[in-house]
mmCIF file of C-alpha atoms in Angstrom:
data_model
loop_
_atom_site.group_PDB
_atom_site.id
_atom_site.type_symbol
_atom_site.label_atom_id
_atom_site.label_comp_id
_atom_site.label_asym_id
_atom_site.label_seq_id
_atom_site.Cartn_x
_atom_site.Cartn_y
_atom_site.Cartn_z
ATOM 1 C CA UNK A 1 -6.093 2.850 19.167
ATOM 2 C CA UNK A 2 -3.628 0.710 21.149
ATOM 3 C CA UNK A 3 -5.251 -2.403 19.675
ATOM 4 C CA UNK A 4 -4.666 -1.147 16.139
ATOM 5 C CA UNK A 5 -1.137 0.259 16.120
ATOM 6 C CA UNK A 6 2.075 -1.666 16.684
ATOM 7 C CA UNK A 7 5.316 0.006 17.817
ATOM 8 C CA UNK A 8 4.148 3.618 17.371
ATOM 9 C CA UNK A 9 1.624 5.936 19.004
ATOM 10 C CA UNK A 10 0.396 8.292 16.275
ATOM 11 C CA UNK A 11 -0.895 11.732 17.293
ATOM 12 C CA UNK A 12 -4.643 11.623 18.011
ATOM 13 C CA UNK A 13 -6.519 12.597 14.831
ATOM 14 C CA UNK A 14 -8.644 15.120 16.728
ATOM 15 C CA UNK A 15 -5.477 17.103 17.487
ATOM 16 C CA UNK A 16 -4.471 17.362 13.817
ATOM 17 C CA UNK A 17 -3.830 20.736 12.246
ATOM 18 C CA UNK A 18 -2.571 22.042 8.908
ATOM 19 C CA UNK A 19 -1.703 19.497 6.244
ATOM 20 C CA UNK A 20 -2.544 16.481 8.412
ATOM 21 C CA UNK A 21 -6.009 17.841 9.161
ATOM 22 C CA UNK A 22 -6.566 18.463 5.448
ATOM 23 C CA UNK A 23 -5.591 14.875 4.636
ATOM 24 C CA UNK A 24 -8.153 13.642 7.159
ATOM 25 C CA UNK A 25 -10.788 15.953 5.680
ATOM 26 C CA UNK A 26 -10.125 14.631 2.180
ATOM 27 C CA UNK A 27 -10.137 11.059 3.482
ATOM 28 C CA UNK A 28 -13.600 11.604 4.885
ATOM 29 C CA UNK A 29 -14.910 13.277 1.746
ATOM 30 C CA UNK A 30 -13.335 11.087 -0.929
ATOM 31 C CA UNK A 31 -12.612 7.763 0.800
ATOM 32 C CA UNK A 32 -15.481 7.730 3.274
ATOM 33 C CA UNK A 33 -13.319 7.015 6.355
ATOM 34 C CA UNK A 34 -11.888 10.222 7.806
ATOM 35 C CA UNK A 35 -9.556 8.568 10.285
ATOM 36 C CA UNK A 36 -8.553 5.433 8.383
ATOM 37 C CA UNK A 37 -5.869 3.649 10.415
ATOM 38 C CA UNK A 38 -3.834 3.031 7.260
ATOM 39 C CA UNK A 39 -3.155 6.775 7.140
ATOM 40 C CA UNK A 40 -3.311 7.684 10.823
ATOM 41 C CA UNK A 41 -0.293 5.390 11.300
ATOM 42 C CA UNK A 42 1.705 7.762 9.061
ATOM 43 C CA UNK A 43 0.697 10.902 10.951
ATOM 44 C CA UNK A 44 3.958 10.908 12.907
ATOM 45 C CA UNK A 45 5.539 11.855 9.560
ATOM 46 C CA UNK A 46 3.214 14.295 7.721
ATOM 47 C CA UNK A 47 5.720 14.513 4.879
ATOM 48 C CA UNK A 48 4.929 10.826 4.184
ATOM 49 C CA UNK A 49 1.232 10.963 5.018
ATOM 50 C CA UNK A 50 0.324 13.535 2.358
ATOM 51 C CA UNK A 51 1.949 11.834 -0.674
ATOM 52 C CA UNK A 52 0.763 8.377 0.417
ATOM 53 C CA UNK A 53 -2.786 9.725 0.463
ATOM 54 C CA UNK A 54 -2.242 11.590 -2.816
ATOM 55 C CA UNK A 55 -1.063 8.479 -4.672
ATOM 56 C CA UNK A 56 -4.044 6.457 -3.460
ATOM 57 C CA UNK A 57 -6.521 9.235 -4.185
ATOM 58 C CA UNK A 58 -5.296 10.079 -7.664
ATOM 59 C CA UNK A 59 -5.160 6.419 -8.744
ATOM 60 C CA UNK A 60 -7.666 4.272 -6.833
ATOM 61 C CA UNK A 61 -10.262 6.988 -6.254
ATOM 62 C CA UNK A 62 -9.969 9.422 -9.176
ATOM 63 C CA UNK A 63 -8.178 7.314 -11.781
ATOM 64 C CA UNK A 64 -9.410 6.183 -15.191
ATOM 65 C CA UNK A 65 -11.514 3.051 -15.598
ATOM 66 C CA UNK A 66 -14.003 1.490 -13.222
ATOM 67 C CA UNK A 67 -13.645 1.520 -9.450
ATOM 68 C CA UNK A 68 -14.341 -2.216 -9.492
ATOM 69 C CA UNK A 69 -11.277 -2.868 -11.648
ATOM 70 C CA UNK A 70 -9.093 -0.672 -9.470
ATOM 71 C CA UNK A 71 -10.354 -2.401 -6.324
ATOM 72 C CA UNK A 72 -9.514 -5.752 -7.930
ATOM 73 C CA UNK A 73 -5.982 -4.559 -8.685
ATOM 74 C CA UNK A 74 -5.597 -3.397 -5.080
ATOM 75 C CA UNK A 75 -6.974 -6.711 -3.822
ATOM 76 C CA UNK A 76 -4.623 -8.663 -6.089
ATOM 77 C CA UNK A 77 -1.643 -6.696 -4.762
ATOM 78 C CA UNK A 78 -2.790 -7.272 -1.179
ATOM 79 C CA UNK A 79 -3.206 -11.010 -1.762
ATOM 80 C CA UNK A 80 0.250 -11.223 -3.311
ATOM 81 C CA UNK A 81 1.737 -9.358 -0.339
ATOM 82 C CA UNK A 82 -0.136 -11.491 2.226
ATOM 83 C CA UNK A 83 -1.825 -8.478 3.814
ATOM 84 C CA UNK A 84 -5.145 -9.751 5.223
ATOM 85 C CA UNK A 85 -6.048 -6.314 6.638
ATOM 86 C CA UNK A 86 -6.034 -4.808 3.129
ATOM 87 C CA UNK A 87 -7.705 -7.819 1.493
ATOM 88 C CA UNK A 88 -10.558 -7.431 3.975
ATOM 89 C CA UNK A 89 -10.755 -3.700 3.265
ATOM 90 C CA UNK A 90 -11.010 -4.178 -0.507
ATOM 91 C CA UNK A 91 -13.595 -6.897 -0.085
ATOM 92 C CA UNK A 92 -15.723 -4.385 1.801
ATOM 93 C CA UNK A 93 -15.064 -1.709 -0.812
ATOM 94 C CA UNK A 94 -16.161 -4.079 -3.585
ATOM 95 C CA UNK A 95 -19.462 -4.349 -1.722
ATOM 96 C CA UNK A 96 -19.539 -0.544 -1.818
ATOM 97 C CA UNK A 97 -19.271 -0.588 -5.619
ATOM 98 C CA UNK A 98 -22.363 -2.812 -5.757
ATOM 99 C CA UNK A 99 -20.437 -5.890 -6.906
ATOM 100 C CA UNK A 100 -21.654 -8.019 -4.009
ATOM 101 C CA UNK A 101 -21.187 -11.460 -5.588
ATOM 102 C CA UNK A 102 -17.670 -10.532 -6.676
ATOM 103 C CA UNK A 103 -16.854 -9.290 -3.171
ATOM 104 C CA UNK A 104 -18.031 -12.528 -1.601
ATOM 105 C CA UNK A 105 -16.116 -14.684 -4.070
ATOM 106 C CA UNK A 106 -12.992 -12.759 -3.059
ATOM 107 C CA UNK A 107 -13.829 -13.249 0.632
ATOM 108 C CA UNK A 108 -14.072 -17.015 0.044
ATOM 109 C CA UNK A 109 -10.746 -17.097 -1.777
ATOM 110 C CA UNK A 110 -12.369 -18.094 -5.065
ATOM 111 C CA UNK A 111 -11.524 -17.087 -8.616
ATOM 112 C CA UNK A 112 -14.020 -14.469 -9.882
ATOM 113 C CA UNK A 113 -16.618 -16.057 -12.158
ATOM 114 C CA UNK A 114 -16.223 -13.366 -14.833
ATOM 115 C CA UNK A 115 -13.043 -14.023 -16.804
ATOM 116 C CA UNK A 116 -12.089 -10.366 -17.151
ATOM 117 C CA UNK A 117 -12.404 -9.791 -13.419
ATOM 118 C CA UNK A 118 -10.181 -12.810 -12.827
ATOM 119 C CA UNK A 119 -7.584 -11.411 -15.228
ATOM 120 C CA UNK A 120 -7.566 -8.003 -13.520
ATOM 121 C CA UNK A 121 -7.138 -9.642 -10.106
ATOM 122 C CA UNK A 122 -4.275 -11.787 -11.437
ATOM 123 C CA UNK A 123 -2.656 -8.700 -12.993
ATOM 124 C CA UNK A 124 -2.654 -7.049 -9.572
ATOM 125 C CA UNK A 125 -1.051 -10.148 -8.090
ATOM 126 C CA UNK A 126 1.588 -10.204 -10.829
ATOM 127 C CA UNK A 127 2.825 -6.723 -9.953
ATOM 128 C CA UNK A 128 4.671 -8.145 -6.923
ATOM 129 C CA UNK A 129 7.127 -9.974 -9.182
ATOM 130 C CA UNK A 130 9.699 -7.724 -10.885
ATOM 131 C CA UNK A 131 9.464 -8.240 -14.650
ATOM 132 C CA UNK A 132 6.524 -10.630 -14.356
ATOM 133 C CA UNK A 133 5.266 -11.968 -17.707
ATOM 134 C CA UNK A 134 1.770 -11.705 -16.196
ATOM 135 C CA UNK A 135 1.771 -7.937 -16.688
ATOM 136 C CA UNK A 136 1.105 -8.292 -20.414
ATOM 137 C CA UNK A 137 -1.184 -8.421 -22.244
ATOM 138 C CA UNK A 138 -3.170 -5.882 -20.279
ATOM 139 C CA UNK A 139 -6.608 -6.904 -18.998
ATOM 140 C CA UNK A 140 -7.830 -3.298 -19.377
ATOM 141 C CA UNK A 141 -7.362 -0.499 -21.950
ATOM 142 C CA UNK A 142 -3.884 1.015 -22.185
ATOM 143 C CA UNK A 143 -5.287 4.428 -21.272
ATOM 144 C CA UNK A 144 -5.914 3.055 -17.763
ATOM 145 C CA UNK A 145 -2.283 2.095 -17.111
ATOM 146 C CA UNK A 146 -1.468 5.215 -15.008
ATOM 147 C CA UNK A 147 -4.444 4.616 -12.724
ATOM 148 C CA UNK A 148 -3.927 0.868 -12.452
ATOM 149 C CA UNK A 149 -0.175 1.026 -11.900
ATOM 150 C CA UNK A 150 -0.654 3.933 -9.487
ATOM 151 C CA UNK A 151 -3.188 1.841 -7.569
ATOM 152 C CA UNK A 152 -0.816 -1.128 -7.525
ATOM 153 C CA UNK A 153 2.097 0.945 -6.239
ATOM 154 C CA UNK A 154 -0.064 2.756 -3.691
ATOM 155 C CA UNK A 155 -0.984 -0.588 -2.182
ATOM 156 C CA UNK A 156 2.467 -2.088 -2.417
ATOM 157 C CA UNK A 157 3.362 0.807 -0.125
ATOM 158 C CA UNK A 158 0.268 0.678 2.088
ATOM 159 C CA UNK A 159 0.376 -3.132 2.452
ATOM 160 C CA UNK A 160 3.919 -2.947 3.766
ATOM 161 C CA UNK A 161 3.188 -0.140 6.204
ATOM 162 C CA UNK A 162 0.070 -1.934 7.425
ATOM 163 C CA UNK A 163 1.796 -5.313 7.826
ATOM 164 C CA UNK A 164 4.670 -3.713 9.734
ATOM 165 C CA UNK A 165 2.840 -1.205 11.928
ATOM 166 C CA UNK A 166 -0.821 -2.268 12.302
ATOM 167 C CA UNK A 167 -2.556 -5.338 13.665
ATOM 168 C CA UNK A 168 -4.756 -7.424 11.352
ATOM 169 C CA UNK A 169 -7.980 -6.201 12.960
ATOM 170 C CA UNK A 170 -9.741 -3.978 10.437
ATOM 171 C CA UNK A 171 -12.723 -4.053 12.840
ATOM 172 C CA UNK A 172 -12.807 -5.195 16.493
ATOM 173 C CA UNK A 173 -12.657 -8.972 16.727
ATOM 174 C CA UNK A 174 -12.105 -9.208 12.960
ATOM 175 C CA UNK A 175 -15.839 -8.659 12.525
ATOM 176 C CA UNK A 176 -15.272 -7.696 8.874
ATOM 177 C CA UNK A 177 -14.847 -11.406 8.135
ATOM 178 C CA UNK A 178 -18.559 -11.924 8.787
ATOM 179 C CA UNK A 179 -20.620 -11.575 5.614
ATOM 180 C CA UNK A 180 -23.351 -9.318 7.069
ATOM 181 C CA UNK A 181 -20.708 -6.961 8.477
ATOM 182 C CA UNK A 182 -18.825 -6.817 5.158
ATOM 183 C CA UNK A 183 -22.009 -6.074 3.287
ATOM 184 C CA UNK A 184 -23.225 -3.449 5.759
ATOM 185 C CA UNK A 185 -19.811 -1.774 5.863
ATOM 186 C CA UNK A 186 -19.700 -1.628 2.081
ATOM 187 C CA UNK A 187 -23.199 -0.209 1.820
ATOM 188 C CA UNK A 188 -22.299 2.529 4.302
ATOM 189 C CA UNK A 189 -19.524 3.635 1.922
ATOM 190 C CA UNK A 190 -21.488 3.190 -1.297
ATOM 191 C CA UNK A 191 -22.424 6.832 -1.859
ATOM 192 C CA UNK A 192 -18.788 7.976 -1.541
ATOM 193 C CA UNK A 193 -17.323 5.114 -3.588
ATOM 194 C CA UNK A 194 -19.795 5.491 -6.469
ATOM 195 C CA UNK A 195 -19.441 9.270 -6.727
ATOM 196 C CA UNK A 196 -17.260 10.766 -9.464
ATOM 197 C CA UNK A 197 -14.059 12.277 -8.052
ATOM 198 C CA UNK A 198 -12.207 14.924 -10.026
ATOM 199 C CA UNK A 199 -8.444 14.299 -10.340
ATOM 200 C CA UNK A 200 -5.970 16.620 -8.685
ATOM 201 C CA UNK A 201 -7.547 17.603 -5.364
ATOM 202 C CA UNK A 202 -4.699 16.115 -3.324
ATOM 203 C CA UNK A 203 -1.829 17.717 -5.239
ATOM 204 C CA UNK A 204 -2.046 20.973 -3.286
ATOM 205 C CA UNK A 205 -0.860 18.975 -0.254
ATOM 206 C CA UNK A 206 2.469 18.155 -1.923
ATOM 207 C CA UNK A 207 5.720 20.108 -1.829
ATOM 208 C CA UNK A 208 6.615 20.894 -5.427
ATOM 209 C CA UNK A 209 6.686 17.305 -6.761
ATOM 210 C CA UNK A 210 8.229 16.425 -10.100
ATOM 211 C CA UNK A 211 6.145 15.173 -13.034
ATOM 212 C CA UNK A 212 6.729 11.540 -12.166
ATOM 213 C CA UNK A 213 7.560 8.487 -14.289
ATOM 214 C CA UNK A 214 6.869 8.099 -18.009
ATOM 215 C CA UNK A 215 4.064 5.581 -17.473
ATOM 216 C CA UNK A 216 2.067 8.270 -15.615
ATOM 217 C CA UNK A 217 2.904 11.213 -17.924
ATOM 218 C CA UNK A 218 0.192 13.827 -18.193
ATOM 219 C CA UNK A 219 -1.833 12.528 -15.234
ATOM 220 C CA UNK A 220 -2.161 13.527 -11.592
ATOM 221 C CA UNK A 221 -0.827 10.088 -10.647
ATOM 222 C CA UNK A 222 2.685 11.102 -11.768
ATOM 223 C CA UNK A 223 3.317 13.968 -9.303
ATOM 224 C CA UNK A 224 1.786 11.920 -6.460
ATOM 225 C CA UNK A 225 4.108 9.006 -7.216
ATOM 226 C CA UNK A 226 7.120 11.348 -7.459
ATOM 227 C CA UNK A 227 6.265 12.963 -4.125
ATOM 228 C CA UNK A 228 5.969 9.612 -2.321
ATOM 229 C CA UNK A 229 9.242 8.451 -3.883
ATOM 230 C CA UNK A 230 11.006 11.593 -2.638
ATOM 231 C CA UNK A 231 9.528 11.382 0.862
ATOM 232 C CA UNK A 232 10.158 7.660 1.322
ATOM 233 C CA UNK A 233 13.722 7.930 0.047
ATOM 234 C CA UNK A 234 14.679 10.242 2.917
ATOM 235 C CA UNK A 235 14.525 7.216 5.214
ATOM 236 C CA UNK A 236 17.817 6.085 3.702
ATOM 237 C CA UNK A 237 19.447 8.761 5.863
ATOM 238 C CA UNK A 238 18.752 6.607 8.924
ATOM 239 C CA UNK A 239 21.172 3.938 7.684
ATOM 240 C CA UNK A 240 24.924 3.960 7.190
ATOM 241 C CA UNK A 241 26.676 2.952 3.987
ATOM 242 C CA UNK A 242 27.040 -0.691 5.007
ATOM 243 C CA UNK A 243 23.321 -0.923 5.865
ATOM 244 C CA UNK A 244 22.349 0.675 2.568
ATOM 245 C CA UNK A 245 24.540 -1.727 0.628
ATOM 246 C CA UNK A 246 22.882 -4.681 2.384
ATOM 247 C CA UNK A 247 19.419 -3.378 1.512
ATOM 248 C CA UNK A 248 20.360 -2.722 -2.109
ATOM 249 C CA UNK A 249 21.917 -6.174 -2.423
ATOM 250 C CA UNK A 250 18.842 -7.874 -1.000
ATOM 251 C CA UNK A 251 16.469 -5.987 -3.312
ATOM 252 C CA UNK A 252 18.620 -6.572 -6.398
ATOM 253 C CA UNK A 253 18.371 -10.325 -5.765
ATOM 254 C CA UNK A 254 14.654 -10.300 -4.922
ATOM 255 C CA UNK A 255 12.425 -12.059 -7.449
ATOM 256 C CA UNK A 256 9.080 -11.300 -5.810
ATOM 257 C CA UNK A 257 8.966 -14.507 -3.814
ATOM 258 C CA UNK A 258 8.272 -14.706 -0.094
ATOM 259 C CA UNK A 259 11.466 -15.666 1.763
ATOM 260 C CA UNK A 260 11.876 -18.992 3.543
ATOM 261 C CA UNK A 261 11.827 -19.188 7.326
ATOM 262 C CA UNK A 262 15.538 -20.015 7.263
ATOM 263 C CA UNK A 263 16.659 -16.879 5.455
ATOM 264 C CA UNK A 264 20.428 -16.676 5.629
ATOM 265 C CA UNK A 265 20.628 -13.431 3.631
ATOM 266 C CA UNK A 266 18.587 -11.446 6.171
ATOM 267 C CA UNK A 267 20.846 -8.954 8.004
ATOM 268 C CA UNK A 268 21.653 -9.867 11.582
ATOM 269 C CA UNK A 269 19.422 -8.319 14.236
ATOM 270 C CA UNK A 270 22.199 -7.559 16.688
ATOM 271 C CA UNK A 271 24.750 -6.168 14.259
ATOM 272 C CA UNK A 272 22.570 -4.574 11.547
ATOM 273 C CA UNK A 273 19.075 -3.986 13.011
ATOM 274 C CA UNK A 274 18.291 -1.036 10.716
ATOM 275 C CA UNK A 275 19.164 -2.921 7.552
ATOM 276 C CA UNK A 276 17.183 -5.907 8.832
ATOM 277 C CA UNK A 277 14.055 -3.784 9.378
ATOM 278 C CA UNK A 278 14.354 -2.154 5.952
ATOM 279 C CA UNK A 279 14.789 -5.494 4.152
ATOM 280 C CA UNK A 280 11.877 -7.021 6.043
ATOM 281 C CA UNK A 281 9.699 -3.988 5.271
ATOM 282 C CA UNK A 282 10.465 -4.461 1.580
ATOM 283 C CA UNK A 283 10.088 -8.212 1.224
ATOM 284 C CA UNK A 284 8.231 -9.659 4.235
ATOM 285 C CA UNK A 285 6.922 -6.953 6.579
ATOM 286 C CA UNK A 286 4.586 -9.437 8.279
ATOM 287 C CA UNK A 287 7.736 -11.045 9.733
ATOM 288 C CA UNK A 288 8.844 -7.969 11.664
ATOM 289 C CA UNK A 289 8.909 -8.862 15.356
ATOM 290 C CA UNK A 290 8.989 -6.982 18.638
ATOM 291 C CA UNK A 291 12.637 -7.982 18.968
ATOM 292 C CA UNK A 292 13.489 -6.582 15.541
ATOM 293 C CA UNK A 293 11.994 -3.202 16.407
ATOM 294 C CA UNK A 294 13.471 -3.090 19.919
ATOM 295 C CA UNK A 295 16.952 -3.799 18.568
ATOM 296 C CA UNK A 296 16.854 -0.616 16.463
ATOM 297 C CA UNK A 297 14.333 1.785 18.021
ATOM 298 C CA UNK A 298 16.404 3.224 20.834
ATOM 299 C CA UNK A 299 16.822 6.881 21.891
ATOM 300 C CA UNK A 300 17.262 9.295 20.255
ATOM 301 C CA UNK A 301 15.255 7.438 17.557
ATOM 302 C CA UNK A 302 11.497 8.074 17.651
ATOM 303 C CA UNK A 303 8.212 6.944 16.105
ATOM 304 C CA UNK A 304 8.898 9.424 13.302
ATOM 305 C CA UNK A 305 12.156 7.587 12.540
ATOM 306 C CA UNK A 306 10.535 4.140 12.552
ATOM 307 C CA UNK A 307 7.802 5.246 10.162
ATOM 308 C CA UNK A 308 10.443 6.666 7.838
ATOM 309 C CA UNK A 309 12.563 3.505 7.939
ATOM 310 C CA UNK A 310 9.567 1.289 7.140
ATOM 311 C CA UNK A 311 8.589 3.669 4.326
ATOM 312 C CA UNK A 312 12.112 3.526 2.921
ATOM 313 C CA UNK A 313 12.026 -0.267 2.829
ATOM 314 C CA UNK A 314 8.533 -0.313 1.353
ATOM 315 C CA UNK A 315 9.474 2.017 -1.463
ATOM 316 C CA UNK A 316 12.703 0.131 -2.118
ATOM 317 C CA UNK A 317 10.482 -2.804 -3.123
ATOM 318 C CA UNK A 318 8.357 -0.531 -5.315
ATOM 319 C CA UNK A 319 11.470 0.849 -6.985
ATOM 320 C CA UNK A 320 12.654 -2.697 -7.730
ATOM 321 C CA UNK A 321 9.275 -3.552 -9.288
ATOM 322 C CA UNK A 322 8.951 -0.270 -11.182
ATOM 323 C CA UNK A 323 12.444 -0.496 -12.660
ATOM 324 C CA UNK A 324 11.619 -3.902 -14.201
ATOM 325 C CA UNK A 325 8.327 -2.864 -15.849
ATOM 326 C CA UNK A 326 7.908 -3.799 -19.536
ATOM 327 C CA UNK A 327 7.385 -0.130 -20.372
ATOM 328 C CA UNK A 328 7.045 -0.340 -24.209
ATOM 329 C CA UNK A 329 4.134 -2.766 -23.883
ATOM 330 C CA UNK A 330 2.523 -0.905 -20.984
ATOM 331 C CA UNK A 331 2.757 2.525 -22.570
ATOM 332 C CA UNK A 332 0.898 1.650 -25.763
ATOM 333 C CA UNK A 333 -2.393 3.533 -25.723
ATOM 334 C CA UNK A 334 -4.776 1.753 -28.114
#
């Protein structure tokens, strides 16, 4: 575990009880990996773990459309966010769907040979840019928007948590980057991935969520999104008013681009370490350093606090993207 997690030491999964144990059980049953590091890393904050799982389950796993399309959206998001851990994971999961040639084209960094697959992948990439013109026209039926947007937002959150708090090693020695390992890993998950999953199983894990945004109305994606929004937003309480203003200013100016190495607008590590971590989590979590974390994570702050601060920054980026969506075009249901 020490080779997987950065900056935190999550509770051992075998010690889990209550809601955390139920998340792990559902992960095993519906995702195929009971102790997936992408969720174990959130176990220090069960109030974040449950809605993060719920949003992924209700969109990627149980959402409308094909699992291949949803995996392509997730892969596109992960490519746009420069999260190699998640790109590798979705390559393996594409093998699990049976789309082996498509998975390998993604692994090689190529454009999918089927035009529609290429358009879905590009749509996922486009979701990083607030107000991107690449979001319309849709490359899938309008009835799939809740599942596809839910998948995109789930991985905008997961990518940022992973890039901040995990290493890049999906498997020891990055073995997943070997074709036989990718294929074998995908085949081991095939039965779970190809099974039909009824929507709603994760909602019992949530604490009275609201209905969610208009684009997810009438689906189980909406309450899951609302619950993650509520849980992630509590991380704002770790910052003072000046820090919050710095974060809000940085996100208001963000156009989806990756910041330059000489980034004058980034809050100072010595004077505003909390604001710095939150802005990095939102825009460039892969640039969080040991020094950045050490400058802020001092007693009485704990792993629980760090997870919440990273989650707050991650969802601040999602909120910026979601608020700029071309909703009239996306909400048409032909």
